[in-house]
Coordinates of C-alpha atoms in Angstrom, one line a residue:
M1 CA 69.1 54.8 75.4
S2 CA 69.2 56.5 72.0
D3 CA 71.7 59.1 70.9
S4 CA 68.9 61.7 70.7
Q5 CA 68.1 61.1 74.3
A6 CA 71.7 61.4 75.3
K7 CA 72.0 64.7 73.5
R8 CA 69.3 66.1 75.8
T9 CA 71.2 65.4 78.9
I10 CA 72.4 69.0 79.5
P11 CA 68.9 70.5 79.5
R12 CA 67.8 67.7 81.9
M13 CA 70.7 68.5 84.2
L14 CA 70.0 72.2 84.1
I15 CA 66.3 71.6 85.0
S16 CA 67.3 69.3 87.8
L17 CA 69.9 71.7 89.1
L18 CA 67.4 74.6 89.0
I19 CA 64.7 72.6 91.0
T20 CA 67.4 71.5 93.5
L21 CA 68.5 75.0 94.0
V22 CA 64.9 76.2 94.7
I23 CA 64.4 73.4 97.2
G24 CA 67.8 74.1 98.8
G25 CA 67.0 77.8 99.0
V26 CA 63.8 77.2 100.8
W27 CA 65.4 74.7 103.1
F28 CA 68.3 77.0 103.9
Y29 CA 65.8 79.8 104.7
V30 CA 64.2 77.5 107.2
S31 CA 67.1 75.6 108.7
L32 CA 69.8 78.3 108.5
P33 CA 73.0 76.1 108.6
A34 CA 76.3 77.9 108.8
I35 CA 78.3 77.5 105.6
N36 CA 81.3 76.2 107.4
L37 CA 83.2 72.9 107.3
H38 CA 83.4 72.9 111.1
N39 CA 79.6 72.8 111.3
T40 CA 78.0 69.3 111.2
S41 CA 74.7 70.7 110.1
F42 CA 76.4 71.9 106.9
Y43 CA 77.3 68.4 105.9
S44 CA 73.7 67.2 106.5
F45 CA 72.5 70.1 104.3
V46 CA 74.9 69.4 101.4
F47 CA 74.3 65.6 101.6
V48 CA 70.5 65.9 101.4
L49 CA 70.8 68.4 98.5
L50 CA 72.9 66.0 96.5
L51 CA 70.4 63.2 97.1
V52 CA 67.6 65.6 96.1
Y53 CA 69.5 66.4 92.9
I54 CA 69.8 62.7 92.0
L55 CA 66.2 62.1 92.7
V56 CA 65.0 65.1 90.7
F57 CA 67.2 64.2 87.8
M58 CA 65.9 60.6 87.6
I59 CA 62.3 62.0 87.8
V60 CA 63.0 64.4 85.0
L61 CA 64.7 61.7 83.0
G62 CA 61.9 59.3 83.5
A63 CA 59.3 61.9 82.5
D64 CA 61.3 62.6 79.3
T65 CA 61.6 59.0 78.3
G66 CA 58.4 57.7 79.7
K67 CA 56.6 57.5 76.3
Q68 CA 59.5 55.4 74.8
E69 CA 59.9 51.7 75.2
I70 CA 63.3 51.3 77.0
H71 CA 64.7 48.7 79.2
L72 CA 65.0 49.4 82.9
R73 CA 68.6 48.3 83.0
E74 CA 69.4 50.7 80.2
Y75 CA 67.6 53.6 82.0
L76 CA 69.4 53.0 85.2
S77 CA 72.8 52.7 83.5
F78 CA 72.4 56.0 81.7
A79 CA 71.2 57.7 84.9
K80 CA 74.1 56.3 86.8
S81 CA 76.6 57.6 84.2
Q82 CA 75.1 61.1 84.3
C83 CA 75.1 61.3 88.1
K84 CA 78.6 59.8 88.6
I85 CA 80.1 63.2 89.7
V86 CA 77.4 63.7 92.2
V87 CA 77.8 60.2 93.7
I88 CA 81.6 60.8 94.0
A89 CA 80.8 64.1 95.8
I90 CA 78.5 62.3 98.2
V91 CA 81.2 59.6 99.0
A92 CA 83.8 62.3 99.4
L93 CA 81.6 64.2 101.8
I94 CA 80.9 61.2 103.9
A95 CA 84.6 60.3 104.0
L96 CA 85.5 63.9 105.1
F97 CA 82.9 63.8 107.8
I98 CA 84.2 60.4 109.2
V99 CA 87.8 61.6 109.0
G100 CA 86.9 64.8 110.8
Q101 CA 85.2 62.9 113.6
I102 CA 88.2 60.7 114.0
L103 CA 90.6 63.6 114.1
S104 CA 88.4 65.3 116.7
A105 CA 88.1 62.3 119.0
P106 CA 89.4 62.7 122.6
L107 CA 91.0 59.2 122.1
F108 CA 93.7 60.8 119.9
R109 CA 93.6 64.4 121.1
A110 CA 93.2 64.2 124.9
S111 CA 95.9 66.8 125.7
S112 CA 94.3 69.3 123.3
Y113 CA 91.0 68.9 125.1
H114 CA 92.8 69.3 128.5
N115 CA 94.3 72.6 127.3
L116 CA 91.0 74.1 126.2
L117 CA 90.6 75.9 129.5
K118 CA 93.4 77.6 131.4
V119 CA 92.8 77.2 135.2
E120 CA 94.7 79.1 137.9
T121 CA 94.7 78.0 141.5
G122 CA 93.7 80.7 144.1
D123 CA 93.5 81.0 147.9
F124 CA 89.9 81.3 149.2
A125 CA 90.6 83.5 152.2
T126 CA 92.8 85.9 150.3
D127 CA 91.0 86.1 146.9
I128 CA 87.3 85.8 147.9
K129 CA 86.4 88.9 149.8
P130 CA 83.2 89.1 151.8
V131 CA 80.4 90.2 149.4
S132 CA 78.1 93.0 150.3
F133 CA 74.5 91.9 150.6
D134 CA 73.5 94.2 147.8
E135 CA 75.7 92.2 145.4
I136 CA 74.4 88.7 146.3
P137 CA 71.8 87.4 143.9
M138 CA 68.8 86.2 146.0
L139 CA 66.8 84.7 143.1
D140 CA 67.3 82.0 140.5
E141 CA 66.0 82.1 137.0
A142 CA 62.7 80.3 137.9
S143 CA 61.9 82.9 140.6
A144 CA 62.8 85.8 138.4
S145 CA 60.5 84.3 135.7
V146 CA 57.6 84.2 138.2
L147 CA 58.1 87.8 139.2
G148 CA 58.5 89.0 135.6
D149 CA 55.3 87.2 134.5
R150 CA 53.4 88.7 137.4
K151 CA 54.6 92.2 136.6
L152 CA 53.6 91.9 132.9
G153 CA 50.2 90.6 134.0
E154 CA 49.6 93.9 135.8
L155 CA 49.8 95.8 132.5
S156 CA 46.5 95.5 130.6
D157 CA 47.9 97.0 127.4
M158 CA 50.6 94.4 127.1
V159 CA 49.5 91.2 128.7
S160 CA 46.9 90.5 125.9
Q161 CA 49.5 90.9 123.2
F162 CA 52.9 89.8 124.5
D163 CA 54.5 87.0 126.5
V164 CA 57.8 87.1 128.4
S165 CA 60.8 85.2 127.0
T166 CA 61.8 82.2 129.0
D167 CA 65.5 83.3 128.9
Y168 CA 66.3 85.6 131.8
T169 CA 69.9 86.6 131.4
Q170 CA 71.8 87.6 134.6
I171 CA 73.9 90.7 134.1
N172 CA 75.3 93.6 136.1
Y173 CA 73.4 96.8 135.4
Q174 CA 74.5 100.0 136.9
G175 CA 76.3 98.1 139.7
R176 CA 73.4 95.8 140.5
P177 CA 72.9 92.1 139.8
V178 CA 69.9 92.0 137.4
R179 CA 68.1 89.5 135.3
V180 CA 66.7 90.8 132.0
A181 CA 64.3 89.2 129.5
S182 CA 62.7 90.3 126.3
L183 CA 59.0 90.4 125.6
A184 CA 57.8 88.0 122.8
Y185 CA 54.8 88.1 120.5
G186 CA 51.9 85.9 121.8
D187 CA 51.3 84.2 118.4
F188 CA 51.5 84.9 114.7
F189 CA 48.4 87.1 114.6
K190 CA 49.6 89.2 117.5
W191 CA 52.9 89.5 115.7
F192 CA 51.1 90.7 112.6
L193 CA 49.3 93.4 114.5
N194 CA 52.3 94.7 116.5
T195 CA 55.4 94.0 114.3
K196 CA 55.4 97.5 112.8
E197 CA 56.0 99.1 116.2
G198 CA 58.1 96.2 117.5
L199 CA 58.3 94.8 121.0
P200 CA 57.6 97.8 123.3
A201 CA 59.5 96.8 126.4
Y202 CA 61.7 94.4 128.3
I203 CA 61.6 93.0 131.8
T204 CA 64.2 93.5 134.5
V205 CA 64.3 91.8 137.9
D206 CA 66.6 93.1 140.6
M207 CA 68.2 90.0 142.1
V208 CA 68.6 91.6 145.5
T209 CA 65.4 93.6 146.1
Q210 CA 63.4 91.1 144.1
E211 CA 61.7 94.0 142.3
A212 CA 60.4 93.4 138.8
N213 CA 60.0 96.3 136.3
V214 CA 58.7 96.6 132.8
V215 CA 61.0 99.0 131.0
R216 CA 59.2 100.7 128.2
L217 CA 61.6 101.7 125.4
S218 CA 59.5 104.8 124.6
D219 CA 60.3 106.1 128.1
L220 CA 64.0 105.9 127.2
G221 CA 63.4 107.7 123.9
L222 CA 64.0 104.5 121.9
E223 CA 62.2 102.6 119.2
G224 CA 60.6 99.2 119.9
M225 CA 62.6 96.0 119.4
H226 CA 62.3 95.1 115.8
Y227 CA 64.8 92.1 115.9
S228 CA 64.2 89.2 118.2
P229 CA 63.8 85.4 118.2
S230 CA 60.0 85.9 118.2
E231 CA 60.0 87.8 114.9
Y232 CA 59.1 86.2 111.6
F233 CA 60.8 86.2 108.2
N234 CA 63.8 88.4 107.7
R235 CA 63.7 90.2 111.1
D236 CA 63.9 86.9 112.9
L237 CA 67.2 87.2 114.9
N238 CA 68.8 84.0 113.8
R239 CA 67.9 84.5 110.1
F240 CA 69.2 88.1 110.2
L241 CA 72.5 86.9 111.6
R242 CA 72.8 84.1 109.1
F243 CA 72.2 86.3 106.1
H244 CA 74.8 88.9 107.3
Y245 CA 77.3 86.3 108.6
P246 CA 76.7 83.2 106.5
T247 CA 79.9 81.4 107.6
Y248 CA 79.8 82.2 111.3
M249 CA 78.7 79.6 113.8
F250 CA 76.8 81.1 116.8
S251 CA 75.9 79.9 120.2
S252 CA 72.4 80.9 121.5
P253 CA 72.0 84.8 121.4
H254 CA 70.9 86.4 124.6
L255 CA 69.6 89.9 125.6
E256 CA 71.7 92.4 127.5
I257 CA 71.3 96.1 128.1
D258 CA 74.0 98.7 128.1
E259 CA 74.4 101.3 130.8
D260 CA 71.8 103.6 129.1
G261 CA 69.2 100.9 129.0
Q262 CA 69.5 100.2 125.2
P263 CA 68.7 96.5 124.5
W264 CA 71.3 94.5 122.5
W265 CA 71.5 91.0 121.4
V266 CA 74.8 89.4 122.3
C267 CA 75.6 86.7 119.8
P268 CA 78.8 84.7 120.7
R269 CA 80.7 83.3 117.7
E270 CA 81.8 79.7 118.0
T271 CA 84.7 77.9 116.5
R272 CA 86.2 74.4 116.6
T273 CA 89.8 74.2 117.7
I274 CA 90.4 70.4 117.6
G275 CA 90.2 68.6 114.3
L276 CA 87.0 69.5 112.4
F277 CA 84.4 69.2 115.0
G278 CA 86.0 69.1 118.5
G279 CA 87.0 71.7 121.0
T280 CA 84.2 74.2 120.9
D281 CA 85.3 77.7 122.0
I282 CA 84.3 81.4 121.5
I283 CA 86.4 83.7 119.4
G284 CA 84.2 86.8 119.3
A285 CA 80.6 88.1 119.3
V286 CA 78.2 90.1 117.2
L287 CA 76.4 92.9 119.1
L288 CA 73.1 93.6 117.4
N289 CA 71.0 96.6 118.4
A290 CA 67.5 95.1 119.1
S291 CA 65.7 98.3 117.9
T292 CA 67.6 99.5 114.9
G293 CA 69.3 96.3 113.6
E294 CA 72.8 98.0 113.8
H295 CA 75.4 95.3 114.2
I296 CA 79.1 95.0 114.7
Y297 CA 81.5 92.1 115.2
Y298 CA 84.1 92.1 118.0
D299 CA 87.0 89.7 118.6
V300 CA 86.7 88.3 122.1
Q301 CA 89.4 90.6 123.5
D302 CA 87.7 93.7 122.1
I303 CA 84.2 93.1 123.4
P304 CA 82.9 96.2 125.4
T305 CA 83.1 95.8 129.2
W306 CA 79.4 96.4 129.7
V307 CA 78.8 93.0 128.1
D308 CA 78.7 90.5 130.9
R309 CA 78.1 87.1 129.2
V310 CA 80.1 85.9 126.3
Y311 CA 81.1 82.4 127.5
T312 CA 78.1 80.4 128.6
A313 CA 78.1 78.5 131.9
S314 CA 77.5 75.2 130.0
L315 CA 80.5 75.8 127.8
I316 CA 82.8 76.6 130.7
T317 CA 81.7 73.5 132.7
Q318 CA 82.2 71.4 129.6
Q319 CA 85.7 72.7 129.1
Y320 CA 86.6 72.1 132.8
D321 CA 85.3 68.6 132.5
F322 CA 87.7 68.1 129.6
Y323 CA 90.4 69.7 131.7
G324 CA 89.9 67.6 134.7
T325 CA 89.1 64.3 132.9
Y326 CA 92.1 64.2 130.6
V327 CA 94.7 65.6 133.0
N328 CA 96.7 62.4 132.7
G329 CA 95.6 61.3 129.2
F330 CA 92.6 59.4 127.7
I331 CA 93.5 55.9 129.1
N332 CA 93.7 57.3 132.7
S333 CA 90.3 58.9 132.3
M334 CA 88.8 55.4 131.7
L335 CA 91.1 53.2 133.9
G336 CA 92.6 54.3 137.2
Q337 CA 91.3 57.9 137.0
K338 CA 94.2 59.3 138.9
D339 CA 93.7 63.0 139.7
V340 CA 90.5 63.0 137.5
T341 CA 88.0 65.7 138.6
V342 CA 84.7 67.0 137.2
T343 CA 82.2 69.7 137.9
T344 CA 79.1 69.0 140.0
E345 CA 75.6 68.8 138.5
N346 CA 74.7 72.5 138.4
F347 CA 76.0 76.0 138.5
N348 CA 75.1 79.5 139.7
Y349 CA 76.2 83.1 139.1
L350 CA 77.9 85.7 141.3
A351 CA 78.4 89.4 140.7
M352 CA 81.9 90.6 141.5
D353 CA 83.9 93.6 140.3
D354 CA 81.2 94.6 137.8
D355 CA 81.4 91.2 136.1
V356 CA 79.3 88.1 136.3
Y357 CA 81.1 84.9 137.4
M358 CA 79.9 81.4 136.9
Y359 CA 80.3 79.2 140.0
T360 CA 80.3 75.4 140.2
G361 CA 81.7 72.8 142.6
I362 CA 84.5 70.4 141.7
T363 CA 84.5 66.8 142.8
S364 CA 86.7 63.8 142.1
A365 CA 85.5 61.3 139.6
S366 CA 85.3 58.6 142.2
S367 CA 83.1 60.5 144.7
D368 CA 79.7 62.1 144.4
Q369 CA 79.3 62.9 148.1
S370 CA 81.9 65.6 148.7
N371 CA 83.6 68.5 146.9
I372 CA 87.3 69.1 146.8
G373 CA 86.9 72.7 145.7
F374 CA 85.0 75.1 143.5
L375 CA 85.4 77.1 140.3
L376 CA 84.9 80.7 139.5
S377 CA 85.0 81.8 135.8
N378 CA 84.5 85.3 134.4
Q379 CA 81.8 84.9 131.7
R380 CA 83.2 87.8 129.7
T381 CA 86.9 86.9 129.6
K382 CA 86.8 83.2 130.6
E383 CA 89.5 83.8 133.3
T384 CA 89.0 80.8 135.5
T385 CA 90.3 80.1 139.0
Y386 CA 90.0 76.9 141.1
Y387 CA 89.8 77.2 144.9
P388 CA 90.5 74.2 147.1
A389 CA 87.7 74.0 149.7
P390 CA 86.9 70.4 150.7
G391 CA 83.4 69.8 152.1
A392 CA 79.9 68.8 151.3
I393 CA 78.6 68.9 147.7
E394 CA 75.9 71.4 146.9
S395 CA 73.1 68.9 146.9
S396 CA 73.9 67.9 150.5
A397 CA 73.9 71.6 151.5
Q398 CA 70.5 72.0 149.8
R399 CA 69.1 69.0 151.8
S400 CA 70.5 70.4 155.0
A401 CA 68.9 73.8 154.4
E402 CA 65.5 72.2 153.4
G403 CA 65.6 70.1 156.5
I404 CA 65.3 73.0 158.9
V405 CA 62.1 74.2 157.2
Q406 CA 60.7 70.8 156.2
D407 CA 57.4 71.6 157.8
L408 CA 57.0 74.6 155.5
G409 CA 58.0 72.6 152.4
Y410 CA 60.5 75.2 151.1
K411 CA 63.0 74.2 148.4
A412 CA 66.6 75.5 148.3
T413 CA 68.1 77.1 145.2
F414 CA 71.4 75.9 143.9
P415 CA 73.9 77.5 146.4
L416 CA 76.6 80.1 145.9
L417 CA 79.9 79.8 147.8
L418 CA 80.6 82.9 149.8
N419 CA 83.1 84.1 152.3
I420 CA 81.1 84.6 155.5
G421 CA 83.3 85.3 158.6
G422 CA 86.3 83.9 156.7
Q423 CA 84.6 80.5 156.3
P424 CA 83.6 78.9 152.9
T425 CA 79.8 79.1 153.2
Y426 CA 77.0 77.9 151.0
F427 CA 74.3 80.6 150.6
M428 CA 70.8 79.6 149.4
S429 CA 67.4 81.1 149.0
L430 CA 64.4 79.0 150.2
K431 CA 61.4 79.1 147.9
D432 CA 57.8 78.1 148.3
G433 CA 55.8 76.1 145.9
S434 CA 55.2 79.2 143.7
D435 CA 59.0 79.8 143.3
L436 CA 58.8 82.9 145.5
V437 CA 61.7 83.4 147.9
K438 CA 60.6 83.3 151.6
M439 CA 63.8 82.8 153.6
Y440 CA 67.5 82.4 153.3
A441 CA 70.0 79.8 154.5
M442 CA 73.7 79.4 155.1
V443 CA 75.5 76.1 155.4
N444 CA 79.1 75.7 156.4
V445 CA 81.0 73.8 153.7
S446 CA 83.2 71.7 155.9
Q447 CA 80.6 71.1 158.6
Y448 CA 77.3 71.0 156.8
Q449 CA 75.4 70.3 160.1
I450 CA 75.9 74.0 160.8
V451 CA 72.8 75.5 159.2
A452 CA 71.5 79.0 159.7
Q453 CA 68.3 80.5 158.4
G454 CA 66.4 83.8 158.5
T455 CA 63.8 85.8 156.8
T456 CA 66.4 88.4 155.9
V457 CA 70.0 87.9 154.8
A458 CA 71.2 89.9 157.8
A459 CA 69.3 87.7 160.3
C460 CA 70.7 84.6 158.5
E461 CA 74.2 85.8 158.7
S462 CA 73.9 86.7 162.4
D463 CA 72.5 83.3 163.2
Y464 CA 75.3 81.7 161.2
I465 CA 78.2 83.5 162.8
S466 CA 76.7 82.9 166.2
Q467 CA 76.7 79.2 165.5
L468 CA 80.3 79.3 164.4
Q469 CA 81.3 81.0 167.6
Q470 CA 79.3 78.6 169.7
R471 CA 81.2 75.7 168.1
G472 CA 84.6 77.4 168.6
I473 CA 85.2 78.0 164.9
S474 CA 87.3 81.0 164.4
V475 CA 85.9 83.9 162.3
T476 CA 87.7 86.8 160.9
S477 CA 88.0 90.1 162.8
D478 CA 85.7 91.8 160.4
A479 CA 83.0 89.2 161.0
A480 CA 83.5 89.3 164.7
Q481 CA 83.2 93.1 164.5
D482 CA 79.9 92.7 162.6
I483 CA 78.5 90.6 165.5
L484 CA 79.6 93.2 168.0
E485 CA 77.9 95.9 166.1
K486 CA 74.6 94.1 166.6
T487 CA 72.5 95.4 169.5
S488 CA 72.0 92.8 172.1
V489 CA 69.1 93.3 174.5
E490 CA 68.5 91.1 177.6
G491 CA 65.4 91.1 179.8
T492 CA 62.2 89.5 181.0
V493 CA 59.3 89.1 178.7
A494 CA 56.4 91.4 179.9
E495 CA 54.0 91.0 177.0
I496 CA 53.5 89.0 173.8
R497 CA 51.2 90.0 170.9
T498 CA 50.6 88.2 167.6
A499 CA 49.5 89.1 164.1
V500 CA 49.3 87.4 160.8
L501 CA 51.1 89.3 158.0
E502 CA 51.2 87.9 154.4
G503 CA 50.3 84.5 155.6
D504 CA 53.0 84.3 158.3
S505 CA 52.5 84.4 162.1
W506 CA 54.5 87.3 163.7
Y507 CA 55.2 87.6 167.4
Y508 CA 55.8 90.9 169.1
V509 CA 57.7 90.7 172.4
R510 CA 57.9 93.5 174.9
L511 CA 60.4 93.4 177.8
D512 CA 60.1 94.8 181.3
G513 CA 61.2 98.4 181.5
T514 CA 60.6 99.3 177.8
K515 CA 57.7 100.1 175.5
T516 CA 59.6 98.7 172.4
F517 CA 58.3 95.6 170.8
Y518 CA 60.6 93.1 169.1
A519 CA 59.0 91.4 166.1
M520 CA 59.9 87.9 164.7
A521 CA 58.1 85.6 162.3
A522 CA 57.4 82.0 163.3
S523 CA 58.9 80.9 160.0
A524 CA 62.2 82.5 161.0
D525 CA 62.4 80.7 164.4
R526 CA 59.7 78.2 165.5
N527 CA 60.9 78.5 169.1
V528 CA 59.3 82.0 169.3
V529 CA 55.9 80.4 169.5
I530 CA 56.6 78.8 172.9
L531 CA 57.8 82.0 174.6
N532 CA 55.9 82.9 177.7
V533 CA 55.5 86.0 179.8
G534 CA 58.2 85.9 182.5
D535 CA 60.9 84.2 180.3
N536 CA 64.3 85.6 180.4
V537 CA 65.5 86.3 176.8
T538 CA 68.4 87.7 174.8
I539 CA 67.3 89.6 171.6
Q540 CA 69.7 90.7 168.8
V541 CA 68.8 93.4 166.3
S542 CA 70.8 95.5 163.8
P543 CA 72.0 98.9 164.9
E544 CA 70.0 100.6 162.2
D545 CA 66.7 99.2 163.6
S546 CA 67.5 99.7 167.3
K547 CA 65.9 103.2 167.5
N548 CA 62.5 102.1 166.1
A549 CA 59.4 101.4 168.2
I550 CA 58.8 98.1 166.5
V551 CA 62.1 96.3 165.8
N552 CA 62.7 93.3 163.6
A553 CA 64.6 90.8 165.8
L554 CA 67.5 88.9 164.2
S555 CA 67.3 86.3 166.9
I556 CA 65.5 85.6 170.3
S557 CA 67.0 83.1 172.6
T558 CA 66.0 82.2 176.1
G559 CA 68.5 82.3 179.1
T560 CA 69.3 84.0 182.4
A561 CA 69.1 87.7 182.2
P562 CA 69.7 90.5 184.7
D563 CA 66.9 92.6 185.9
P564 CA 66.4 95.4 185.1
V565 CA 67.1 95.3 181.3
K566 CA 70.8 95.3 180.3
R567 CA 71.9 96.8 177.0
E568 CA 75.3 95.9 175.8
T569 CA 75.3 98.6 173.2
S570 CA 72.7 101.2 172.1
A571 CA 69.1 100.3 173.1
P572 CA 65.8 101.3 171.6
A573 CA 64.3 104.5 173.0
P574 CA 62.2 103.5 176.0
G575 CA 59.9 106.4 175.7
D576 CA 58.5 105.6 172.2
E577 CA 54.8 105.1 172.4
T578 CA 54.2 103.5 169.0
A579 CA 52.1 100.3 169.4
P580 CA 52.4 97.1 167.5
P581 CA 49.6 95.5 165.5
T582 CA 46.6 94.5 167.4
E583 CA 46.6 91.1 169.0
E584 CA 44.7 88.3 167.2

């Protein structure tokens, strides 16, 4: 290589650097890596850019010397000498990455992984109070998604332009468990036509009433949502965050609404607490106004209380698995596994005290057939409590619940663990093939052959507590009082009428001495289809229904009854003349 060529090295390097920066800028705009040594994607980004620089420099050098007769060995030797610093940087980057992985490995840091999550031990009967039915989520995300999509489909001005996001976040909104989801642009052209006004609404699904609503931001006096994951270019949510917080690592942002209905993107900030790459945790969150783009960062202890989800369920379960696995060190986690526990295969959410708690079962590492307890973790504060409650794992409870409706083909949602009559009880919704909730089931944790079902939660609870009492299992005084508050009517069947409502067969039973009809669906209790006129029955209804002319029965059981009709508490008004649906 001639001296004149060597003197032209600096211009070549500058040209190569400029081309590399242009390529790097475009790649950064697309891939959005956090500029942070704890982020593995940042190492990949820098590594590839250094290789790009070497490649571009050799191309520029080759183009500059291509018309001269030079030996290949001389060309490579000169190129190597000019790229020495870059090669050293690549080697150093690889070495730092490898060392970081080693320092983060559980093999050397088992105790640090164990201490990621602080777990208190609680008492189930004392800490877990019976939950009101209007606080129990009846739907899972799949069912909420079906209802939300159907609701949007009813609005002709929106369904042609927008889709519903697949992420339905469970929150507490004005004291109610609700799932909320953003709209999304149907495609690039629909984005181009609508981006000036922004996304006009979001979807809410009440987890108790199963009512879906499209909330138009204009009705709240708000602008459309101009920042979301479905935006393009600089208003794309992740790109907006990266340009304003270039060094922050974020977990997946999700939509929440404050008590005034204003939509916000909650963007939890991650860190690594063990070595360079291990011990993922949350140290704060950016709250970004979806309409205006206003944003503010909060440390985790300062996050407003209306925010319900900062720590994701997957992060909490991961940290508990570290907690339970490395309780006695790394070697014990592989050999012997003394006292090793892990979470079960799934999780669910429960609304309590205006917060959302993640629930999952805990099982020993050597058993996959039974739980030893369960975990409740506050998704805003990460306060986590373990409750000993030995019994069946959730999947066994699901199979038990599905077994009593196997002829209908219903599938059970992942259960919640509730306090029903002082007993740890799995509660599930039963869904049809369209992911719509049709019935409910309760399964006793310690004796999962005790399975109750009903078309309403009240009917299911009544059936469940009745089964507990029949088996001599003690229930709390509150639960016993609930049973006593039910109206129990005994008598002889005088008339039976039938009707098909929403695809289900309903039976309307009238007893001697009264004109009231008691209604029960065949899907709630198949035994109702074999009732005959003249059978002696006992019928339970809730007090609030007992004055109606057509009463929804919680249960109908056959047995010896006195004649005339005996009423243990208040009975339906015998003079009511309202007739049931016509017989089919």
